[in-house]
Amino acid sequence: MIRFTDARALQEYARSCEDEYILVALTDNDLQFIADGRRRLLQVAEMSGAPMVYSHFKELTDGAVTPHPCIQWQSGSLRNDFDFGQIVALRREAVIAAEVSTCRADGGWYELWLSLSRLAAPELCREYLYTARRIDFRHSGEKQHDYVDPSKREYQIEMERVCTDHLRKIQALAPVNKLTPDLHAADFEIEASVIIPVRNRVKTVGDAVASALSQEFEGRFNVIVVDNGSTDGTRELLQSIDDPRLQLICLTGDEGLNIGGCWNRALLSEHCGRFAIQLDSDDVYSSPHTLSAIVSKFYEDQCAMVIGSYMLTDFNLNPLPPGKIDHAEWTDTNGANNALRINGLGAPRAFFTPVAREILFPNTSYGEDYAMGLALSRDYRIGRIYDVLYNCRRWDGNSDAHLSVQQTNANNAYKDMLRTLELNTRIRLNTTSR
């Protein structure tokens, strides 16, 4: 087994060896195959004929052994941090034929496995074939924003170039010419609606609603809170707020609605304004001018969606690393393509209501906003605001604060599925248009 350092060096090694498959360690961790694990990984590789095979593994922590399952790669698995584990088997001829450049920040690993995937899909062996020391002890909420850490911006831009080149080669680039929505096509009594889905957030939802109601906005706006069957006092707190701009939609909680379904209730409500603007029930806007900035951006850019920037904070609004999250790598020319590589588009998110009503959100509590953003980015321009508009509070009550590997995998597999659907749609449209 050899340690991966550089794709070009791996190609040179492949040309000099005679084995059909090469075992490659992706880290310098202490890796140990279980009894017969090496033979089994190579057996699966030979049986599948795949250009790359990877497997589940187990992590060792202070003598304890914890399963670390991986997820099956699919065509929409375009994240440059996709988890292949720490050992892979690569078909020698595929490595030699791979299209890789030099001087990649990650040694060309991302470019290499994307190139291999164009030959055939990587294969997952759903068996625990080796052990590795656990080296990252952070909780899921602490790792969630690694991919947009401002200190790694140059790396992110480089990974964007690699992904865009891959999309070009598989004919999946987003259309260059975007549709322009008629922002005055429909009559709305309300110009903007802040939408807050909530369930059992009595500790935080009052701050969120107060933040929304304190907005200084020249037009008419309201705040639509969809309470999805709260039982902890959230509903009673909301009902005690005496402000005619607050529209409360009360659900029993038995309707089978998740966050996406609650968003659809608000979007389709008669109370919804021309622009629907997101605010999570445990977050707050960073200033009373957030609403004005977002609505102005819609008219300036003639776009169907606006995404702002946010600051990661603790519960008391003290900044947390990596601080400001602005997705500065987004560009008008390539943002819609880079959206297929990253795991989120930013916040706060806002939508031109007539277009959002045509698409609607999937009824999930994870990735529902990403699904909407991908669909919109295909056909419409997305306006970006790089100033901080939003404070994203991290606390133990966050739904993504302490996820298990299994739940993290489920979330990643779902977003990969969304990317696969979008990828296939773009390929079909590009092929049909030609």
Coordinates of C-alpha atoms in Angstrom, one line a residue, residues 27 40 61 66 81-82 94 111 134 142 155 206 220 236 290 297 316 324 353 368 386 402 419 422:
T27 CA -3.9 9.9 5.1
R40 CA -11.4 -8.7 0.3
T61 CA -10.5 6.0 20.2
T66 CA -16.5 2.8 16.6
D81 CA -14.6 16.5 0.6
F82 CA -16.6 13.4 -0.2
A94 CA -7.6 3.9 -15.0
E111 CA -9.2 16.0 -10.0
R134 CA -9.7 8.8 15.1
E142 CA -18.1 22.4 14.5
Y155 CA -8.2 26.3 -2.1
G206 CA -39.0 35.3 20.6
R220 CA -45.3 46.9 3.9
E236 CA -48.3 30.5 23.7
T290 CA -31.5 43.5 6.4
K297 CA -31.0 43.6 -4.4
N316 CA -25.0 35.4 23.0
K324 CA -18.1 35.5 8.5
T353 CA -42.6 34.4 -4.4
E368 CA -34.9 21.8 1.4
Y386 CA -21.5 39.9 0.8
H402 CA -24.1 16.7 17.5
R419 CA -27.2 17.1 -6.9
E422 CA -30.0 18.5 -10.9

